[in-house]
Amino acid sequence: MKNYSTETKCVQAGYRPTNGEPRQVPIIQSTTFKYDTSEDMGKLFDLEASGYFYTRLQNPTNDYVAAKIAALEGGAAGMLTSSGQAANFFSLFNICETGSHIVSSSSIYGGTFNLISVTMKKMGIDATFVSPDCTEEELNAAFRENTRAVFGETIANPALTVLDIEKFAKAAHAHGVPLIVDNTFPTPVNCRPIEWGADIVTHSTTKYMDGHGTAVGGAIVDSGKFDWMAEKDKFPGLTTPDDSYHGIVYAEKFGLEGAFITKATSQLMRDLGSIQSPQNAFYLNLGLESLHVRMPRHVENGQAVAEFLSAHPKVSKVSFSGLKTDPYYELAQKYLPKGGCGVVSFEVEGGRKAAEAFMGRLKLCAIETHVADARSCCLNPATSTHRQMTDEQLAAAGIPAGLIRISCGLEAKEDLIADLAQALG
Ligand SMILES: *Cc1c(COP(=O)(O)O)cnc(C)c1O
């Protein structure tokens, strides 16, 4: 499917049935797989043959859908995880261990911020957070001798900052480590970070990819471009023998294109068990089949709502990278020429109280801890998703207490604007 357009890949990449096979991706609702001889099965356990033995590690339905996402991102290999959180954790933990250090954009999803700053810290993995707007000098100064990865979000949730992917990739590569980009908000329909130098791309497929609020899930795509062997000492997990697999060296046995995902599957999935259920992978695939049709409509509605809000006297600030006045407009023109997503952030006059009153008056737009599905919804991050963060951390992440995030769904933009107009009063 390599030479087909994104639109065609959304519909047909991944599962390619042959003569007489089911037209739709089959749901392989089976925990295990049958073999004729112990020897056949043994080869799978030794990673000598590829195949399925237990769904905690791999399942064909998941692999069809992961292959579609990998094709969409222009990557070499992909895997599904049970959630976006698991995807980000696996992508980092596959190359970090106790004593490692991560450089991360400070403007990231609250769950990922907690994962890196609290939970991974407990595992002995340190992090330095930098503003996505930092200079190259500031970015380079954040690296240490034990830095093993750089992390950022193409469009940050909920701050809506746009990552200068080339700047972050350049710094990562100058220090011999990969750039991991969470591309949840734009999806590969609007941005493919690998084309700008990212090495690994992650997703919360729960958002636009599923697109209907039906299934929590995540995905990891490896570009297959990062040369682990060239930085042998930094990535022992990939470049030295794995005792739990009879001394296999992933980077040698599976090469540039296979090492990262094979290790994450055969080691992390085996031990940590965060597989997506095949049923959820099936729902995800249904969402992917229309992703290229839905994304432009989300962007169109987001643009219309952002323009309406920025002209309203009771709204003090609007963030949406499609607005000419937005500080990220230029970067968005470069990385997101077709638009970013349908999420708009804004502040109503009167702070937290006014924000809560406004949200209570909305009729179409529901209050939800969610974004990026067909139905519009809104949220005040300071009192929900980001309530663990101190005011200083909120400010550093670009999330003032009175901020409202609205995710524009697929309704008529006129109806969405009328709802916002009546709620603003
Ligand atoms: C929602 C989200 C996550 C976490 O994904 P889950 O599927 O909820 O675990 C990670 N990154 C971004 C950018 C998100 O929006």
Short mmCIF file of C-alpha atoms in Angstrom, two decimals, residues 1-16 63-79 188-189 192 194-195 209 220-222 288:
data_model
loop_
_atom_site.label_atom_id
_atom_site.label_comp_id
_atom_site.label_asym_id
_atom_site.label_seq_id
_atom_site.Cartn_x
_atom_site.Cartn_y
_atom_site.Cartn_z
CA MET A 1 0.00 0.00 0.00
CA LYS A 2 3.10 2.19 0.18
CA ASN A 3 2.38 4.22 -2.94
CA TYR A 4 -1.27 4.90 -2.17
CA SER A 5 -2.55 8.16 -0.70
CA THR A 6 -3.41 8.62 2.97
CA GLU A 7 -7.12 8.46 2.09
CA THR A 8 -6.78 5.04 0.46
CA LYS A 9 -4.58 3.75 3.30
CA CYS A 10 -7.23 4.81 5.85
CA VAL A 11 -9.72 2.56 4.08
CA GLN A 12 -7.63 -0.38 2.90
CA ALA A 13 -4.14 -0.59 4.44
CA GLY A 14 -3.29 -3.32 6.96
CA TYR A 15 -5.71 -6.15 6.32
CA ARG A 16 -5.55 -7.38 2.70
CA ASP A 63 -1.62 -6.56 13.97
CA TYR A 64 -3.83 -5.78 10.96
CA VAL A 65 -4.86 -2.50 12.53
CA ALA A 66 -1.35 -1.65 13.75
CA ALA A 67 -0.09 -2.24 10.20
CA LYS A 68 -2.65 0.27 8.92
CA ILE A 69 -1.51 2.91 11.43
CA ALA A 70 2.15 2.21 10.59
CA ALA A 71 1.35 2.65 6.88
CA LEU A 72 -0.47 5.91 7.59
CA GLU A 73 2.49 7.30 9.56
CA GLY A 74 4.99 6.11 6.97
CA GLY A 75 6.69 3.89 9.55
CA ALA A 76 8.33 0.47 9.33
CA ALA A 77 6.42 -1.34 12.09
CA GLY A 78 3.67 -0.73 14.59
CA MET A 79 1.87 -2.19 17.57
CA PRO A 188 -1.39 11.16 10.22
CA VAL A 189 -4.11 12.75 8.08
CA ARG A 192 3.28 12.73 9.72
CA ILE A 194 8.43 10.87 10.70
CA GLU A 195 8.65 13.01 7.55
CA MET A 209 -8.62 7.54 15.28
CA ILE A 220 3.29 2.93 18.65
CA VAL A 221 4.90 3.29 15.23
CA ASP A 222 8.64 2.95 14.66
CA LEU A 288 -9.76 4.63 10.81
#
